[in-house]
């Protein structure tokens, strides 16, 4: 049996991804690896007994009788299983009485990259727009070394539950990959921060609502954000949020409308729809960048001035290549 080490992928519909294999020519279709699929370590070899990867220990699983490479490590102790993370965090939340949580699992790159997003309705706070927000907790992990073990606590605007995009991160934790991490203690620390982080998120949103922002100024912020980091926040994203910023929904017509928080809400609406379209990884990365940039306007005067610098659309998007 020949093991497959895929180097490129293209979506083929629900549950299926087309893979271009290690010889660069052969193409096959494989089901996406389940987030909690059993994994094994060893040296992957072809049917001619040739090693397909380097000298380290390989992590792989089996899909429909086919061995699929997930990652490679110098030592077995570097492997931290997704299933162990989820089971331990579930138990930590439950032990604190937070039993009403819902959990959404996202996987990318044939199961090598993983994210679990928890929504916890029992911990809520009222935002400056009068809408209720719940807490979201996201845990990241990977089998291919592309992500550290990471935890983020965010706010979820409940009126946008159909998209479930969390923004406004106030707590983050990042650790190097190792099975020696005390996941039980780590989960207890994360779960125990939920109540205090809700208060901090409420305060951060109030700070954004205190920064006035006219419609033209909001456009300047989006354009300058794109020009500063086009690979993280594209021109198409900026222009689409400009449109939403200019056409608020009924719930957005409140005293925070012309403020940085109002722009934040327009962005949340865009990322909600982007996530619903299936672009999960793009949504995760771009929404985090967007929220952090707006959050920095409350505490960094120089950064705020750069984002508010007037710039016309023709100039801002003249070099955009993402259309």
GROMACS .gro file of C-alpha atoms in nm:
model
  323
    1UNK     CA    1   0.000   0.000   0.000
    2UNK     CA    2   0.142   0.338  -0.101
    3UNK     CA    3   0.119   0.618   0.152
    4UNK     CA    4   0.021   0.960   0.023
    5UNK     CA    5   0.196   1.280   0.123
    6UNK     CA    6  -0.014   1.552  -0.039
    7UNK     CA    7   0.139   1.887  -0.127
    8UNK     CA    8  -0.155   2.070  -0.288
    9UNK     CA    9  -0.529   2.063  -0.245
   10UNK     CA   10  -0.847   2.199  -0.402
   11UNK     CA   11  -1.196   2.176  -0.252
   12UNK     CA   12  -1.423   1.926  -0.430
   13UNK     CA   13  -1.742   1.958  -0.228
   14UNK     CA   14  -1.852   1.851   0.116
   15UNK     CA   15  -1.613   1.605   0.276
   16UNK     CA   16  -1.394   1.559  -0.031
   17UNK     CA   17  -1.064   1.718  -0.123
   18UNK     CA   18  -0.859   1.649  -0.436
   19UNK     CA   19  -0.495   1.583  -0.362
   20UNK     CA   20  -0.189   1.613  -0.586
   21UNK     CA   21   0.043   1.348  -0.449
   22UNK     CA   22   0.416   1.350  -0.381
   23UNK     CA   23   0.514   1.258  -0.736
   24UNK     CA   24   0.349   1.579  -0.863
   25UNK     CA   25   0.149   1.395  -1.128
   26UNK     CA   26  -0.095   1.151  -0.975
   27UNK     CA   27  -0.427   1.290  -0.848
   28UNK     CA   28  -0.670   1.106  -0.623
   29UNK     CA   29  -0.974   1.198  -0.416
   30UNK     CA   30  -0.968   1.140  -0.040
   31UNK     CA   31  -1.228   1.208   0.228
   32UNK     CA   32  -1.123   1.478   0.473
   33UNK     CA   33  -0.966   1.335   0.788
   34UNK     CA   34  -1.199   1.356   1.089
   35UNK     CA   35  -1.076   1.586   1.366
   36UNK     CA   36  -1.074   1.299   1.616
   37UNK     CA   37  -0.943   1.031   1.383
   38UNK     CA   38  -0.704   0.781   1.545
   39UNK     CA   39  -0.342   0.864   1.461
   40UNK     CA   40  -0.023   0.661   1.467
   41UNK     CA   41   0.346   0.737   1.454
   42UNK     CA   42   0.615   0.575   1.245
   43UNK     CA   43   0.814   0.613   0.925
   44UNK     CA   44   0.587   0.618   0.622
   45UNK     CA   45   0.715   0.414   0.330
   46UNK     CA   46   0.596   0.350  -0.023
   47UNK     CA   47   0.510   0.007  -0.163
   48UNK     CA   48   0.878  -0.010  -0.270
   49UNK     CA   49   0.982   0.047   0.093
   50UNK     CA   50   1.111   0.397   0.024
   51UNK     CA   51   1.071   0.657   0.296
   52UNK     CA   52   0.831   0.929   0.186
   53UNK     CA   53   0.927   1.182   0.450
   54UNK     CA   54   1.235   1.292   0.644
   55UNK     CA   55   1.424   1.137   0.932
   56UNK     CA   56   1.177   1.236   1.208
   57UNK     CA   57   0.880   1.046   1.343
   58UNK     CA   58   0.578   1.078   1.116
   59UNK     CA   59   0.220   1.118   1.232
   60UNK     CA   60  -0.041   0.961   1.007
   61UNK     CA   61  -0.390   0.816   0.993
   62UNK     CA   62  -0.574   0.580   0.761
   63UNK     CA   63  -0.864   0.688   0.539
   64UNK     CA   64  -1.043   0.421   0.332
   65UNK     CA   65  -0.741   0.193   0.361
   66UNK     CA   66  -0.498   0.468   0.254
   67UNK     CA   67  -0.228   0.597   0.488
   68UNK     CA   68  -0.234   0.978   0.496
   69UNK     CA   69   0.056   1.182   0.632
   70UNK     CA   70  -0.038   1.448   0.888
   71UNK     CA   71   0.289   1.581   1.027
   72UNK     CA   72   0.643   1.505   1.129
   73UNK     CA   73   0.814   1.542   1.465
   74UNK     CA   74   1.159   1.489   1.609
   75UNK     CA   75   1.005   1.315   1.912
   76UNK     CA   76   0.677   1.140   1.987
   77UNK     CA   77   0.637   1.368   2.291
   78UNK     CA   78   0.568   1.663   2.059
   79UNK     CA   79   0.230   1.521   1.957
   80UNK     CA   80  -0.081   1.662   2.124
   81UNK     CA   81  -0.404   1.498   2.011
   82UNK     CA   82  -0.713   1.703   1.919
   83UNK     CA   83  -0.940   1.455   2.096
   84UNK     CA   84  -0.746   1.493   2.422
   85UNK     CA   85  -0.774   1.873   2.407
   86UNK     CA   86  -1.149   1.868   2.345
   87UNK     CA   87  -1.228   1.605   2.608
   88UNK     CA   88  -1.026   1.791   2.872
   89UNK     CA   89  -1.172   2.133   2.793
   90UNK     CA   90  -1.526   1.992   2.787
   91UNK     CA   91  -1.466   1.851   3.135
   92UNK     CA   92  -1.316   2.178   3.265
   93UNK     CA   93  -1.615   2.385   3.149
   94UNK     CA   94  -1.861   2.132   3.289
   95UNK     CA   95  -1.684   2.129   3.627
   96UNK     CA   96  -1.746   2.505   3.652
   97UNK     CA   97  -2.116   2.459   3.583
   98UNK     CA   98  -2.086   2.594   3.226
   99UNK     CA   99  -2.282   2.307   3.079
  100UNK     CA  100  -2.480   2.502   2.820
  101UNK     CA  101  -2.187   2.542   2.581
  102UNK     CA  102  -2.205   2.445   2.215
  103UNK     CA  103  -1.896   2.339   2.024
  104UNK     CA  104  -1.809   2.373   1.657
  105UNK     CA  105  -1.509   2.190   1.510
  106UNK     CA  106  -1.322   2.325   1.207
  107UNK     CA  107  -1.043   2.141   1.025
  108UNK     CA  108  -0.819   2.245   0.736
  109UNK     CA  109  -0.548   2.091   0.524
  110UNK     CA  110  -0.678   1.734   0.536
  111UNK     CA  111  -0.721   1.741   0.913
  112UNK     CA  112  -0.369   1.864   0.992
  113UNK     CA  113  -0.493   2.196   1.131
  114UNK     CA  114  -0.770   2.212   1.389
  115UNK     CA  115  -0.987   2.465   1.569
  116UNK     CA  116  -1.263   2.410   1.827
  117UNK     CA  117  -1.496   2.707   1.886
  118UNK     CA  118  -1.704   2.703   2.204
  119UNK     CA  119  -2.002   2.938   2.251
  120UNK     CA  120  -2.110   2.986   2.613
  121UNK     CA  121  -2.454   3.158   2.632
  122UNK     CA  122  -2.465   3.153   3.013
  123UNK     CA  123  -2.194   3.421   3.030
  124UNK     CA  124  -2.331   3.735   2.863
  125UNK     CA  125  -2.284   4.110   2.877
  126UNK     CA  126  -2.463   4.403   2.717
  127UNK     CA  127  -2.264   4.590   2.453
  128UNK     CA  128  -2.271   4.968   2.404
  129UNK     CA  129  -2.527   4.916   2.126
  130UNK     CA  130  -2.770   4.755   2.371
  131UNK     CA  131  -2.726   4.408   2.216
  132UNK     CA  132  -2.631   4.106   2.424
  133UNK     CA  133  -2.298   3.935   2.365
  134UNK     CA  134  -2.197   3.585   2.473
  135UNK     CA  135  -1.844   3.454   2.513
  136UNK     CA  136  -1.665   3.242   2.259
  137UNK     CA  137  -1.358   3.035   2.333
  138UNK     CA  138  -1.142   2.908   2.048
  139UNK     CA  139  -0.870   2.644   2.080
  140UNK     CA  140  -0.622   2.593   1.795
  141UNK     CA  141  -0.398   2.293   1.738
  142UNK     CA  142  -0.214   2.135   1.445
  143UNK     CA  143  -0.044   1.812   1.354
  144UNK     CA  144   0.192   1.965   1.098
  145UNK     CA  145   0.351   2.236   1.317
  146UNK     CA  146   0.174   2.524   1.142
  147UNK     CA  147  -0.005   2.633   1.463
  148UNK     CA  148   0.094   2.639   1.826
  149UNK     CA  149  -0.154   2.527   2.087
  150UNK     CA  150  -0.351   2.849   2.129
  151UNK     CA  151  -0.656   2.965   2.323
  152UNK     CA  152  -0.854   3.284   2.252
  153UNK     CA  153  -1.154   3.427   2.434
  154UNK     CA  154  -1.380   3.647   2.219
  155UNK     CA  155  -1.725   3.805   2.217
  156UNK     CA  156  -2.016   3.683   2.006
  157UNK     CA  157  -2.291   3.929   1.919
  158UNK     CA  158  -2.600   3.717   1.978
  159UNK     CA  159  -2.804   3.888   1.708
  160UNK     CA  160  -2.552   3.741   1.461
  161UNK     CA  161  -2.582   3.382   1.584
  162UNK     CA  162  -2.647   3.255   1.232
  163UNK     CA  163  -2.281   3.329   1.155
  164UNK     CA  164  -2.121   3.276   1.496
  165UNK     CA  165  -1.817   3.495   1.432
  166UNK     CA  166  -1.638   3.599   1.749
  167UNK     CA  167  -1.440   3.923   1.760
  168UNK     CA  168  -1.276   4.153   2.010
  169UNK     CA  169  -1.017   3.916   2.159
  170UNK     CA  170  -0.899   4.017   2.506
  171UNK     CA  171  -0.730   3.697   2.627
  172UNK     CA  172  -0.491   3.474   2.440
  173UNK     CA  173  -0.259   3.196   2.536
  174UNK     CA  174  -0.001   3.023   2.320
  175UNK     CA  175   0.214   2.720   2.402
  176UNK     CA  176   0.470   2.514   2.214
  177UNK     CA  177   0.361   2.171   2.100
  178UNK     CA  178   0.426   1.896   2.353
  179UNK     CA  179   0.228   1.606   2.493
  180UNK     CA  180   0.390   1.698   2.826
  181UNK     CA  181   0.171   2.009   2.853
  182UNK     CA  182  -0.060   1.974   3.153
  183UNK     CA  183  -0.375   2.008   2.945
  184UNK     CA  184  -0.602   1.955   3.246
  185UNK     CA  185  -0.451   2.248   3.439
  186UNK     CA  186  -0.437   2.461   3.124
  187UNK     CA  187  -0.805   2.397   3.054
  188UNK     CA  188  -0.897   2.488   3.411
  189UNK     CA  189  -0.710   2.820   3.379
  190UNK     CA  190  -0.885   2.903   3.052
  191UNK     CA  191  -1.231   2.807   3.178
  192UNK     CA  192  -1.178   3.000   3.500
  193UNK     CA  193  -1.111   3.323   3.309
  194UNK     CA  194  -1.449   3.336   3.141
  195UNK     CA  195  -1.629   3.562   3.388
  196UNK     CA  196  -1.345   3.814   3.420
  197UNK     CA  197  -1.289   3.827   3.045
  198UNK     CA  198  -1.657   3.911   2.986
  199UNK     CA  199  -1.607   4.225   3.195
  200UNK     CA  200  -1.289   4.317   3.006
  201UNK     CA  201  -1.461   4.268   2.670
  202UNK     CA  202  -1.750   4.488   2.778
  203UNK     CA  203  -1.501   4.760   2.878
  204UNK     CA  204  -1.309   4.732   2.550
  205UNK     CA  205  -1.628   4.767   2.347
  206UNK     CA  206  -1.727   5.074   2.550
  207UNK     CA  207  -1.386   5.226   2.467
  208UNK     CA  208  -1.447   5.169   2.094
  209UNK     CA  209  -1.791   5.328   2.120
  210UNK     CA  210  -1.635   5.643   2.269
  211UNK     CA  211  -1.426   5.705   1.954
  212UNK     CA  212  -1.642   5.900   1.706
  213UNK     CA  213  -1.618   5.798   1.344
  214UNK     CA  214  -1.796   5.958   1.051
  215UNK     CA  215  -1.889   5.754   0.744
  216UNK     CA  216  -1.594   5.893   0.538
  217UNK     CA  217  -1.356   5.833   0.830
  218UNK     CA  218  -1.471   5.472   0.855
  219UNK     CA  219  -1.387   5.429   0.487
  220UNK     CA  220  -1.041   5.576   0.548
  221UNK     CA  221  -0.984   5.324   0.828
  222UNK     CA  222  -1.076   5.031   0.603
  223UNK     CA  223  -0.862   5.154   0.313
  224UNK     CA  224  -0.558   5.219   0.530
  225UNK     CA  225  -0.602   4.883   0.699
  226UNK     CA  226  -0.589   4.717   0.358
  227UNK     CA  227  -0.285   4.913   0.243
  228UNK     CA  228  -0.097   4.833   0.563
  229UNK     CA  229  -0.150   4.455   0.544
  230UNK     CA  230  -0.302   4.345   0.210
  231UNK     CA  231  -0.218   3.980   0.275
  232UNK     CA  232  -0.414   3.980   0.601
  233UNK     CA  233  -0.699   4.212   0.505
  234UNK     CA  234  -0.774   4.225   0.135
  235UNK     CA  235  -0.904   4.507  -0.081
  236UNK     CA  236  -1.222   4.311  -0.152
  237UNK     CA  237  -1.285   4.277   0.221
  238UNK     CA  238  -1.231   4.650   0.276
  239UNK     CA  239  -1.466   4.747  -0.007
  240UNK     CA  240  -1.740   4.507   0.102
  241UNK     CA  241  -1.727   4.634   0.460
  242UNK     CA  242  -1.741   4.989   0.321
  243UNK     CA  243  -2.072   4.895   0.158
  244UNK     CA  244  -2.209   4.746   0.481
  245UNK     CA  245  -2.085   5.049   0.679
  246UNK     CA  246  -2.285   5.273   0.444
  247UNK     CA  247  -2.599   5.054   0.463
  248UNK     CA  248  -2.663   4.967   0.828
  249UNK     CA  249  -2.926   4.717   0.933
  250UNK     CA  250  -3.207   4.825   1.169
  251UNK     CA  251  -3.024   4.691   1.476
  252UNK     CA  252  -2.712   4.892   1.382
  253UNK     CA  253  -2.902   5.223   1.383
  254UNK     CA  254  -2.826   5.310   1.745
  255UNK     CA  255  -2.611   5.571   1.927
  256UNK     CA  256  -2.291   5.372   1.850
  257UNK     CA  257  -2.357   5.386   1.473
  258UNK     CA  258  -2.091   5.650   1.397
  259UNK     CA  259  -1.815   5.518   1.619
  260UNK     CA  260  -1.532   5.267   1.592
  261UNK     CA  261  -1.762   5.016   1.757
  262UNK     CA  262  -2.016   5.078   1.479
  263UNK     CA  263  -1.751   4.996   1.219
  264UNK     CA  264  -1.662   4.688   1.422
  265UNK     CA  265  -2.026   4.578   1.399
  266UNK     CA  266  -2.030   4.625   1.020
  267UNK     CA  267  -1.717   4.412   0.997
  268UNK     CA  268  -1.876   4.143   1.213
  269UNK     CA  269  -2.167   4.130   0.968
  270UNK     CA  270  -1.926   4.082   0.676
  271UNK     CA  271  -1.726   3.807   0.850
  272UNK     CA  272  -2.047   3.632   0.956
  273UNK     CA  273  -2.145   3.601   0.588
  274UNK     CA  274  -1.791   3.504   0.486
  275UNK     CA  275  -1.791   3.222   0.739
  276UNK     CA  276  -2.135   3.107   0.623
  277UNK     CA  277  -1.992   3.076   0.269
  278UNK     CA  278  -1.753   2.807   0.394
  279UNK     CA  279  -1.431   3.014   0.402
  280UNK     CA  280  -1.358   2.926   0.762
  281UNK     CA  281  -0.982   2.969   0.778
  282UNK     CA  282  -0.992   3.299   0.588
  283UNK     CA  283  -1.265   3.425   0.821
  284UNK     CA  284  -1.072   3.329   1.130
  285UNK     CA  285  -0.749   3.500   1.029
  286UNK     CA  286  -0.895   3.813   0.871
  287UNK     CA  287  -1.156   3.879   1.144
  288UNK     CA  288  -0.889   3.852   1.411
  289UNK     CA  289  -0.667   4.102   1.228
  290UNK     CA  290  -0.961   4.339   1.178
  291UNK     CA  291  -1.067   4.329   1.544
  292UNK     CA  292  -0.713   4.376   1.673
  293UNK     CA  293  -0.656   4.674   1.443
  294UNK     CA  294  -0.974   4.848   1.560
  295UNK     CA  295  -0.895   4.765   1.921
  296UNK     CA  296  -0.555   4.929   1.886
  297UNK     CA  297  -0.722   5.259   1.794
  298UNK     CA  298  -0.839   5.292   2.156
  299UNK     CA  299  -0.490   5.277   2.304
  300UNK     CA  300  -0.244   5.385   2.037
  301UNK     CA  301  -0.279   5.745   1.922
  302UNK     CA  302  -0.019   5.715   1.644
  303UNK     CA  303  -0.181   5.400   1.503
  304UNK     CA  304  -0.523   5.566   1.523
  305UNK     CA  305  -0.394   5.870   1.331
  306UNK     CA  306  -0.249   5.646   1.057
  307UNK     CA  307  -0.579   5.464   1.008
  308UNK     CA  308  -0.774   5.790   1.001
  309UNK     CA  309  -0.548   5.952   0.743
  310UNK     CA  310  -0.770   6.060   0.449
  311UNK     CA  311  -0.728   5.848   0.137
  312UNK     CA  312  -0.952   5.824  -0.168
  313UNK     CA  313  -1.077   5.490  -0.294
  314UNK     CA  314  -0.904   5.530  -0.633
  315UNK     CA  315  -0.568   5.562  -0.460
  316UNK     CA  316  -0.626   5.304  -0.189
  317UNK     CA  317  -0.736   5.028  -0.423
  318UNK     CA  318  -0.519   5.113  -0.723
  319UNK     CA  319  -0.280   4.831  -0.647
  320UNK     CA  320  -0.539   4.578  -0.535
  321UNK     CA  321  -0.493   4.250  -0.722
  322UNK     CA  322  -0.752   4.043  -0.541
  323UNK     CA  323  -1.053   4.116  -0.762
   0.00000   0.00000   0.00000
